[in-house]
PDB file of C-alpha atoms and ligand atoms in Angstrom:
ATOM      1  CA  MET T   1       0.000   0.000   0.000  1.00  0.00           C
ATOM      2  CA  THR T   2       1.549   3.289  -1.090  1.00  0.00           C
ATOM      3  CA  ARG T   3      -1.097   5.899  -0.467  1.00  0.00           C
ATOM      4  CA  LYS T   4       0.612   9.281  -0.104  1.00  0.00           C
ATOM      5  CA  ARG T   5      -1.281  11.649   2.187  1.00  0.00           C
ATOM      6  CA  ILE T   6      -2.977  14.768   0.814  1.00  0.00           C
ATOM      7  CA  VAL T   7      -3.756  18.007   2.612  1.00  0.00           C
ATOM      8  CA  ALA T   8      -5.907  20.238   0.407  1.00  0.00           C
ATOM      9  CA  GLY T   9      -7.073  23.777   1.119  1.00  0.00           C
ATOM     10  CA  ASN T  10     -10.500  24.699  -0.252  1.00  0.00           C
ATOM     11  CA  TRP T  11     -10.658  28.480  -0.043  1.00  0.00           C
ATOM     12  CA  LYS T  12     -14.303  28.555  -1.237  1.00  0.00           C
ATOM     13  CA  MET T  13     -15.483  32.104  -2.144  1.00  0.00           C
ATOM     14  CA  ASN T  14     -12.878  33.847   0.020  1.00  0.00           C
ATOM     15  CA  THR T  15     -10.053  36.346  -0.608  1.00  0.00           C
ATOM     16  CA  ASP T  16      -9.743  38.934  -3.349  1.00  0.00           C
ATOM     17  CA  LEU T  17      -6.746  38.599  -5.648  1.00  0.00           C
ATOM     18  CA  GLN T  18      -4.392  40.668  -3.451  1.00  0.00           C
ATOM     19  CA  ASP T  19      -5.231  38.937  -0.146  1.00  0.00           C
ATOM     20  CA  GLY T  20      -5.203  35.559  -1.845  1.00  0.00           C
ATOM     21  CA  TYR T  21      -1.779  36.242  -3.317  1.00  0.00           C
ATOM     22  CA  THR T  22      -0.387  37.201   0.102  1.00  0.00           C
ATOM     23  CA  LEU T  23      -1.789  34.005   1.648  1.00  0.00           C
ATOM     24  CA  MET T  24      -0.491  31.869  -1.197  1.00  0.00           C
ATOM     25  CA  LYS T  25       3.016  33.355  -0.884  1.00  0.00           C
ATOM     26  CA  GLU T  26       3.009  32.754   2.850  1.00  0.00           C
ATOM     27  CA  ILE T  27       2.075  29.101   2.395  1.00  0.00           C
ATOM     28  CA  VAL T  28       4.551  28.486  -0.438  1.00  0.00           C
ATOM     29  CA  SER T  29       7.460  30.084   1.401  1.00  0.00           C
ATOM     30  CA  ASN T  30       6.818  28.154   4.631  1.00  0.00           C
ATOM     31  CA  VAL T  31       6.159  24.648   3.306  1.00  0.00           C
ATOM     32  CA  HIS T  32       9.275  22.531   3.839  1.00  0.00           C
ATOM     33  CA  VAL T  33      10.684  19.880   1.547  1.00  0.00           C
ATOM     34  CA  GLU T  34      10.222  17.336   4.365  1.00  0.00           C
ATOM     35  CA  ASP T  35       6.496  18.211   4.501  1.00  0.00           C
ATOM     36  CA  LEU T  36       6.151  17.465   0.799  1.00  0.00           C
ATOM     37  CA  ASP T  37       8.015  14.162   1.100  1.00  0.00           C
ATOM     38  CA  LYS T  38       5.247  12.853   3.316  1.00  0.00           C
ATOM     39  CA  CYS T  39       2.243  14.682   1.971  1.00  0.00           C
ATOM     40  CA  GLU T  40       0.896  16.256  -1.205  1.00  0.00           C
ATOM     41  CA  VAL T  41      -0.259  19.817  -0.582  1.00  0.00           C
ATOM     42  CA  MET T  42      -3.006  21.197  -2.802  1.00  0.00           C
ATOM     43  CA  ILE T  43      -4.517  24.679  -2.963  1.00  0.00           C
ATOM     44  CA  PHE T  44      -7.971  25.380  -4.408  1.00  0.00           C
ATOM     45  CA  PRO T  45      -8.464  29.159  -4.677  1.00  0.00           C
ATOM     46  CA  PRO T  46     -11.243  30.904  -6.633  1.00  0.00           C
ATOM     47  CA  TYR T  47     -10.973  30.562 -10.449  1.00  0.00           C
ATOM     48  CA  ILE T  48      -9.772  34.105 -11.058  1.00  0.00           C
ATOM     49  CA  HIS T  49      -6.679  33.549  -8.874  1.00  0.00           C
ATOM     50  CA  LEU T  50      -5.448  30.530 -10.814  1.00  0.00           C
ATOM     51  CA  LYS T  51      -3.472  32.166 -13.606  1.00  0.00           C
ATOM     52  CA  THR T  52      -1.704  34.524 -11.192  1.00  0.00           C
ATOM     53  CA  PHE T  53      -0.920  31.761  -8.727  1.00  0.00           C
ATOM     54  CA  ILE T  54       0.607  29.408 -11.264  1.00  0.00           C
ATOM     55  CA  ASN T  55       3.839  31.421 -11.288  1.00  0.00           C
ATOM     56  CA  THR T  56       4.041  31.432  -7.485  1.00  0.00           C
ATOM     57  CA  ILE T  57       3.417  27.712  -7.234  1.00  0.00           C
ATOM     58  CA  ASN T  58       5.813  26.684 -10.033  1.00  0.00           C
ATOM     59  CA  GLY T  59       8.721  24.687  -8.679  1.00  0.00           C
ATOM     60  CA  SER T  60       7.285  24.681  -5.151  1.00  0.00           C
ATOM     61  CA  GLY T  61       5.952  21.125  -5.324  1.00  0.00           C
ATOM     62  CA  LEU T  62       2.434  22.270  -4.419  1.00  0.00           C
ATOM     63  CA  VAL T  63      -0.553  21.378  -6.575  1.00  0.00           C
ATOM     64  CA  LEU T  64      -2.944  24.063  -7.803  1.00  0.00           C
ATOM     65  CA  GLY T  65      -6.595  23.196  -8.391  1.00  0.00           C
ATOM     66  CA  ALA T  66     -10.054  24.585  -9.147  1.00  0.00           C
ATOM     67  CA  GLN T  67     -13.219  24.262  -7.050  1.00  0.00           C
ATOM     68  CA  ASN T  68     -15.514  23.129  -9.853  1.00  0.00           C
ATOM     69  CA  CYS T  69     -15.715  22.634 -13.625  1.00  0.00           C
ATOM     70  CA  HIS T  70     -18.172  21.731 -16.375  1.00  0.00           C
ATOM     71  CA  TYR T  71     -18.178  18.280 -17.951  1.00  0.00           C
ATOM     72  CA  GLU T  72     -18.499  19.493 -21.565  1.00  0.00           C
ATOM     73  CA  GLU T  73     -15.319  20.546 -23.374  1.00  0.00           C
ATOM     74  CA  SER T  74     -16.683  23.847 -24.735  1.00  0.00           C
ATOM     75  CA  GLY T  75     -19.864  25.462 -25.997  1.00  0.00           C
ATOM     76  CA  ALA T  76     -22.828  27.633 -25.037  1.00  0.00           C
ATOM     77  CA  TYR T  77     -22.663  27.290 -21.228  1.00  0.00           C
ATOM     78  CA  THR T  78     -22.446  30.883 -20.015  1.00  0.00           C
ATOM     79  CA  GLY T  79     -20.462  31.300 -16.846  1.00  0.00           C
ATOM     80  CA  GLU T  80     -18.947  27.815 -16.891  1.00  0.00           C
ATOM     81  CA  VAL T  81     -15.309  26.660 -17.094  1.00  0.00           C
ATOM     82  CA  SER T  82     -14.283  23.420 -18.847  1.00  0.00           C
ATOM     83  CA  VAL T  83     -11.592  20.867 -18.027  1.00  0.00           C
ATOM     84  CA  PRO T  84      -9.444  21.723 -21.105  1.00  0.00           C
ATOM     85  CA  MET T  85      -9.546  25.391 -20.027  1.00  0.00           C
ATOM     86  CA  LEU T  86      -8.273  24.445 -16.566  1.00  0.00           C
ATOM     87  CA  LYS T  87      -5.640  22.239 -18.122  1.00  0.00           C
ATOM     88  CA  SER T  88      -4.402  25.164 -20.217  1.00  0.00           C
ATOM     89  CA  VAL T  89      -3.666  27.310 -17.106  1.00  0.00           C
ATOM     90  CA  PRO T  90      -2.331  24.664 -16.187  1.00  0.00           C
ATOM     91  CA  VAL T  91      -4.068  23.446 -13.048  1.00  0.00           C
ATOM     92  CA  GLU T  92      -3.717  19.830 -11.981  1.00  0.00           C
ATOM     93  CA  ALA T  93      -6.775  19.084  -9.826  1.00  0.00           C
ATOM     94  CA  VAL T  94     -10.482  19.879  -9.439  1.00  0.00           C
ATOM     95  CA  ILE T  95     -12.867  19.564  -6.471  1.00  0.00           C
ATOM     96  CA  LEU T  96     -16.211  18.100  -7.565  1.00  0.00           C
ATOM     97  CA  GLY T  97     -19.628  17.862  -5.969  1.00  0.00           C
ATOM     98  CA  HIS T  98     -18.889  19.790  -2.801  1.00  0.00           C
ATOM     99  CA  SER T  99     -21.994  19.797  -0.593  1.00  0.00           C
ATOM    100  CA  GLU T 100     -22.282  23.580  -1.010  1.00  0.00           C
ATOM    101  CA  ARG T 101     -22.559  23.077  -4.766  1.00  0.00           C
ATOM    102  CA  ARG T 102     -25.131  20.335  -4.243  1.00  0.00           C
ATOM    103  CA  GLN T 103     -27.105  22.530  -1.828  1.00  0.00           C
ATOM    104  CA  TYR T 104     -26.991  25.912  -3.608  1.00  0.00           C
ATOM    105  CA  PHE T 105     -26.293  25.119  -7.268  1.00  0.00           C
ATOM    106  CA  ASN T 106     -28.343  21.995  -7.999  1.00  0.00           C
ATOM    107  CA  GLU T 107     -25.334  19.733  -8.395  1.00  0.00           C
ATOM    108  CA  THR T 108     -26.571  16.139  -8.566  1.00  0.00           C
ATOM    109  CA  ASN T 109     -24.932  12.724  -8.246  1.00  0.00           C
ATOM    110  CA  GLU T 110     -25.288  12.445 -12.001  1.00  0.00           C
ATOM    111  CA  THR T 111     -23.481  15.711 -12.853  1.00  0.00           C
ATOM    112  CA  VAL T 112     -20.736  14.947 -10.339  1.00  0.00           C
ATOM    113  CA  GLY T 113     -20.235  11.578 -12.047  1.00  0.00           C
ATOM    114  CA  LEU T 114     -20.027  13.207 -15.494  1.00  0.00           C
ATOM    115  CA  LYS T 115     -17.513  15.738 -14.190  1.00  0.00           C
ATOM    116  CA  ALA T 116     -15.379  13.050 -12.518  1.00  0.00           C
ATOM    117  CA  GLU T 117     -15.256  11.147 -15.798  1.00  0.00           C
ATOM    118  CA  ALA T 118     -14.237  14.262 -17.779  1.00  0.00           C
ATOM    119  CA  VAL T 119     -11.588  15.342 -15.253  1.00  0.00           C
ATOM    120  CA  THR T 120      -9.894  11.939 -14.892  1.00  0.00           C
ATOM    121  CA  ARG T 121     -10.040  11.253 -18.656  1.00  0.00           C
ATOM    122  CA  ASN T 122      -8.211  14.558 -19.201  1.00  0.00           C
ATOM    123  CA  GLY T 123      -5.482  13.535 -16.755  1.00  0.00           C
ATOM    124  CA  LEU T 124      -6.375  15.923 -13.921  1.00  0.00           C
ATOM    125  CA  ILE T 125      -6.982  14.809 -10.340  1.00  0.00           C
ATOM    126  CA  ALA T 126     -10.671  14.733  -9.352  1.00  0.00           C
ATOM    127  CA  ILE T 127     -11.474  15.178  -5.672  1.00  0.00           C
ATOM    128  CA  ALA T 128     -15.057  13.928  -5.616  1.00  0.00           C
ATOM    129  CA  CYS T 129     -16.952  14.925  -2.470  1.00  0.00           C
ATOM    130  CA  CYS T 130     -19.635  13.008  -0.648  1.00  0.00           C
ATOM    131  CA  GLY T 131     -21.323  13.292   2.726  1.00  0.00           C
ATOM    132  CA  GLU T 132     -24.659  13.121   4.486  1.00  0.00           C
ATOM    133  CA  THR T 133     -26.729  15.795   6.229  1.00  0.00           C
ATOM    134  CA  LEU T 134     -27.503  15.642   9.947  1.00  0.00           C
ATOM    135  CA  GLU T 135     -31.100  14.586   9.195  1.00  0.00           C
ATOM    136  CA  GLN T 136     -29.862  11.712   7.053  1.00  0.00           C
ATOM    137  CA  ARG T 137     -27.462  10.563   9.776  1.00  0.00           C
ATOM    138  CA  LYS T 138     -30.194  10.766  12.413  1.00  0.00           C
ATOM    139  CA  ALA T 139     -32.434   8.679  10.159  1.00  0.00           C
ATOM    140  CA  ASP T 140     -29.596   6.142   9.825  1.00  0.00           C
ATOM    141  CA  GLN T 141     -29.383   6.768   6.051  1.00  0.00           C
ATOM    142  CA  HIS T 142     -25.777   7.995   5.984  1.00  0.00           C
ATOM    143  CA  PHE T 143     -24.209   4.841   4.548  1.00  0.00           C
ATOM    144  CA  ASP T 144     -26.806   4.643   1.770  1.00  0.00           C
ATOM    145  CA  VAL T 145     -26.577   8.356   0.917  1.00  0.00           C
ATOM    146  CA  VAL T 146     -22.795   8.217   0.632  1.00  0.00           C
ATOM    147  CA  ALA T 147     -22.952   4.962  -1.346  1.00  0.00           C
ATOM    148  CA  ALA T 148     -25.305   6.558  -3.884  1.00  0.00           C
ATOM    149  CA  GLN T 149     -22.983   9.574  -4.239  1.00  0.00           C
ATOM    150  CA  VAL T 150     -19.785   7.532  -4.562  1.00  0.00           C
ATOM    151  CA  ASN T 151     -21.245   4.818  -6.802  1.00  0.00           C
ATOM    152  CA  GLU T 152     -22.350   7.377  -9.406  1.00  0.00           C
ATOM    153  CA  VAL T 153     -18.764   8.674  -9.573  1.00  0.00           C
ATOM    154  CA  ILE T 154     -17.015   5.317  -9.727  1.00  0.00           C
ATOM    155  CA  ALA T 155     -19.476   3.938 -12.263  1.00  0.00           C
ATOM    156  CA  LYS T 156     -18.172   6.603 -14.657  1.00  0.00           C
ATOM    157  CA  VAL T 157     -14.435   6.685 -13.849  1.00  0.00           C
ATOM    158  CA  GLU T 158     -12.552   4.006 -15.801  1.00  0.00           C
ATOM    159  CA  ALA T 159     -10.361   1.587 -13.839  1.00  0.00           C
ATOM    160  CA  GLY T 160      -7.401   2.837 -15.908  1.00  0.00           C
ATOM    161  CA  ASN T 161      -7.884   6.401 -14.616  1.00  0.00           C
ATOM    162  CA  THR T 162      -8.233   5.694 -10.895  1.00  0.00           C
ATOM    163  CA  ASP T 163      -4.743   7.061 -10.174  1.00  0.00           C
ATOM    164  CA  LYS T 164      -6.448  10.441 -10.785  1.00  0.00           C
ATOM    165  CA  LEU T 165      -9.382   9.776  -8.445  1.00  0.00           C
ATOM    166  CA  VAL T 166      -9.579  10.982  -4.843  1.00  0.00           C
ATOM    167  CA  ILE T 167     -12.726  10.772  -2.691  1.00  0.00           C
ATOM    168  CA  ALA T 168     -13.433  13.334   0.047  1.00  0.00           C
ATOM    169  CA  TYR T 169     -15.890  12.433   2.798  1.00  0.00           C
ATOM    170  CA  GLU T 170     -17.338  15.628   4.218  1.00  0.00           C
ATOM    171  CA  PRO T 171     -20.345  15.174   6.501  1.00  0.00           C
ATOM    172  CA  VAL T 172     -22.480  18.279   5.889  1.00  0.00           C
ATOM    173  CA  TRP T 173     -23.102  18.710   9.619  1.00  0.00           C
ATOM    174  CA  ALA T 174     -19.353  19.058  10.226  1.00  0.00           C
ATOM    175  CA  ILE T 175     -18.625  21.687   7.558  1.00  0.00           C
ATOM    176  CA  GLY T 176     -17.905  25.116   9.006  1.00  0.00           C
ATOM    177  CA  THR T 177     -19.727  24.213  12.225  1.00  0.00           C
ATOM    178  CA  GLY T 178     -16.778  23.498  14.491  1.00  0.00           C
ATOM    179  CA  VAL T 179     -18.297  20.038  15.062  1.00  0.00           C
ATOM    180  CA  THR T 180     -15.906  17.419  13.693  1.00  0.00           C
ATOM    181  CA  ALA T 181     -16.914  13.826  13.068  1.00  0.00           C
ATOM    182  CA  SER T 182     -15.212  11.682  15.693  1.00  0.00           C
ATOM    183  CA  ALA T 183     -12.223   9.723  14.440  1.00  0.00           C
ATOM    184  CA  GLU T 184     -14.349   6.555  14.799  1.00  0.00           C
ATOM    185  CA  GLN T 185     -17.281   7.982  12.806  1.00  0.00           C
ATOM    186  CA  ALA T 186     -14.941   9.148  10.051  1.00  0.00           C
ATOM    187  CA  GLN T 187     -12.968   5.884   9.923  1.00  0.00           C
ATOM    188  CA  GLU T 188     -16.200   3.856   9.784  1.00  0.00           C
ATOM    189  CA  MET T 189     -17.421   5.831   6.752  1.00  0.00           C
ATOM    190  CA  HIS T 190     -14.013   5.764   5.053  1.00  0.00           C
ATOM    191  CA  ALA T 191     -13.916   1.964   5.401  1.00  0.00           C
ATOM    192  CA  HIS T 192     -17.416   1.836   3.895  1.00  0.00           C
ATOM    193  CA  ILE T 193     -16.269   3.983   0.962  1.00  0.00           C
ATOM    194  CA  ARG T 194     -13.220   1.784   0.438  1.00  0.00           C
ATOM    195  CA  SER T 195     -15.476  -1.284   0.328  1.00  0.00           C
ATOM    196  CA  LEU T 196     -17.490   0.382  -2.475  1.00  0.00           C
ATOM    197  CA  LEU T 197     -14.236   1.047  -4.356  1.00  0.00           C
ATOM    198  CA  GLU T 198     -13.283  -2.595  -3.910  1.00  0.00           C
ATOM    199  CA  VAL T 199     -16.582  -3.835  -5.362  1.00  0.00           C
ATOM    200  CA  ARG T 200     -16.071  -1.643  -8.429  1.00  0.00           C
ATOM    201  CA  TYR T 201     -12.302  -1.907  -9.022  1.00  0.00           C
ATOM    202  CA  GLY T 202     -10.993  -4.810  -6.908  1.00  0.00           C
ATOM    203  CA  ALA T 203      -8.892  -4.690  -3.755  1.00  0.00           C
ATOM    204  CA  ALA T 204      -5.577  -3.685  -5.324  1.00  0.00           C
ATOM    205  CA  ILE T 205      -6.948  -0.466  -6.879  1.00  0.00           C
ATOM    206  CA  ALA T 206      -9.230   0.256  -3.910  1.00  0.00           C
ATOM    207  CA  ASN T 207      -6.190   0.215  -1.636  1.00  0.00           C
ATOM    208  CA  GLU T 208      -4.434   2.834  -3.776  1.00  0.00           C
ATOM    209  CA  ILE T 209      -7.267   5.407  -3.914  1.00  0.00           C
ATOM    210  CA  ARG T 210      -6.925   8.226  -1.390  1.00  0.00           C
ATOM    211  CA  ILE T 211      -9.965   9.079   0.770  1.00  0.00           C
ATOM    212  CA  LEU T 212      -9.826  12.465   2.525  1.00  0.00           C
ATOM    213  CA  TYR T 213     -11.842  13.675   5.472  1.00  0.00           C
ATOM    214  CA  GLY T 214     -13.266  17.212   5.545  1.00  0.00           C
ATOM    215  CA  GLY T 215     -15.325  19.136   8.094  1.00  0.00           C
ATOM    216  CA  SER T 216     -13.896  21.383  10.814  1.00  0.00           C
ATOM    217  CA  VAL T 217     -10.373  19.948  10.565  1.00  0.00           C
ATOM    218  CA  LYS T 218      -8.018  21.995  12.731  1.00  0.00           C
ATOM    219  CA  PRO T 219      -4.425  21.635  13.938  1.00  0.00           C
ATOM    220  CA  ALA T 220      -5.829  20.277  17.238  1.00  0.00           C
ATOM    221  CA  ASN T 221      -7.816  17.386  15.736  1.00  0.00           C
ATOM    222  CA  ALA T 222      -5.888  16.639  12.526  1.00  0.00           C
ATOM    223  CA  GLU T 223      -3.440  14.157  14.018  1.00  0.00           C
ATOM    224  CA  GLU T 224      -6.123  11.899  15.473  1.00  0.00           C
ATOM    225  CA  LEU T 225      -8.186  11.953  12.269  1.00  0.00           C
ATOM    226  CA  PHE T 226      -5.185  11.348  10.005  1.00  0.00           C
ATOM    227  CA  GLY T 227      -4.078   8.497  12.268  1.00  0.00           C
ATOM    228  CA  GLN T 228      -7.041   6.339  11.187  1.00  0.00           C
ATOM    229  CA  PRO T 229      -6.202   3.520   8.768  1.00  0.00           C
ATOM    230  CA  ASP T 230      -8.535   4.633   5.937  1.00  0.00           C
ATOM    231  CA  ILE T 231      -8.128   8.405   6.320  1.00  0.00           C
ATOM    232  CA  ASP T 232      -5.494   9.590   3.870  1.00  0.00           C
ATOM    233  CA  GLY T 233      -5.518  13.294   4.640  1.00  0.00           C
ATOM    234  CA  GLY T 234      -7.916  16.191   4.712  1.00  0.00           C
ATOM    235  CA  LEU T 235      -9.901  18.724   2.713  1.00  0.00           C
ATOM    236  CA  ILE T 236      -9.658  21.879   4.758  1.00  0.00           C
ATOM    237  CA  GLY T 237     -11.973  24.898   4.574  1.00  0.00           C
ATOM    238  CA  GLY T 238     -11.735  27.615   7.220  1.00  0.00           C
ATOM    239  CA  ALA T 239      -8.351  26.568   8.583  1.00  0.00           C
ATOM    240  CA  SER T 240      -6.801  26.740   5.103  1.00  0.00           C
ATOM    241  CA  LEU T 241      -7.310  30.517   5.087  1.00  0.00           C
ATOM    242  CA  LYS T 242      -4.782  30.985   7.879  1.00  0.00           C
ATOM    243  CA  ALA T 243      -1.273  29.986   6.787  1.00  0.00           C
ATOM    244  CA  SER T 244      -0.084  28.931  10.259  1.00  0.00           C
ATOM    245  CA  ASP T 245      -3.116  26.668  10.835  1.00  0.00           C
ATOM    246  CA  PHE T 246      -2.842  25.143   7.373  1.00  0.00           C
ATOM    247  CA  LEU T 247       0.885  24.479   7.848  1.00  0.00           C
ATOM    248  CA  ASN T 248       0.264  22.861  11.221  1.00  0.00           C
ATOM    249  CA  ILE T 249      -2.355  20.584   9.676  1.00  0.00           C
ATOM    250  CA  ILE T 250       0.166  19.605   6.978  1.00  0.00           C
ATOM    251  CA  ARG T 251       2.679  18.738   9.702  1.00  0.00           C
ATOM    252  CA  ALA T 252       0.075  16.598  11.505  1.00  0.00           C
TER     253      ALA T 252
HETATM  254  P1  13P O 301     -14.397  23.631   7.119  1.00  0.00           P
HETATM  255  O1  13P O 301     -12.990  23.083   7.285  1.00  0.00           O
HETATM  256  O2  13P O 301     -14.456  25.122   7.181  1.00  0.00           O
HETATM  257  O3  13P O 301     -15.357  22.942   8.018  1.00  0.00           O
HETATM  258  O4  13P O 301     -14.846  23.261   5.617  1.00  0.00           O
HETATM  259  C1  13P O 301     -14.645  21.985   5.154  1.00  0.00           C
HETATM  260  C2  13P O 301     -14.883  21.980   3.688  1.00  0.00           C
HETATM  261  O5  13P O 301     -16.000  22.181   3.245  1.00  0.00           O
HETATM  262  C3  13P O 301     -13.739  21.752   2.787  1.00  0.00           C
HETATM  263  O6  13P O 301     -14.157  21.521   1.493  1.00  0.00           O
END
């Protein structure tokens, strides 16, 4: 098993270009080579920052990514950005199906699956998000909800492209709330997700696919979460906007 950890910062709709640039510089200049030996570090700023950031990130070993994309290559889709456009920046990764996109922008399991197929086919890393709401967990539907989300993605991603596939489990009730899933709750869901990957791709591939946890990850809880056998790193929201917190999570 050779799963390299990932710590990814999802900046969401935060920072203007100047503030974002300052934050990016601070992260790049304080990440150590030893950090990157153990862990891939990815930054997902707003789209308009990408072209500016590519020069800062070049040669740093960090990965630059986008927070969304469209699954079509080009055409009459006003306001959308395609995978070939992202590739031309060039960015290397894309977050897909974040719960905020599902909640506010009508993202469905089907569109997330189409996007995951397009991203991995084009050779970019897809971080496909899944996660249940509090109501679904209370109704004991969380395993089924996550299975439906993940299965739609893996049905569309070819076995030959799974080196580009990352799953992020982000329980909606833990995002931006300060309430983290316990290490046991997270591990239990990650093991469930890995079993779905095994059904689709077989054990060898399933054991290579990274599964990240997201939802109120902080320097204080990162080590315990990342210590679980099926948790391969984190997708970080709020704490990725403060360089010192983000760096401490990387070191955890
Ligand atoms: P927080 O870390 O702010 O809870 O956000 C998690 C998240 O949504 C990352 O994609």
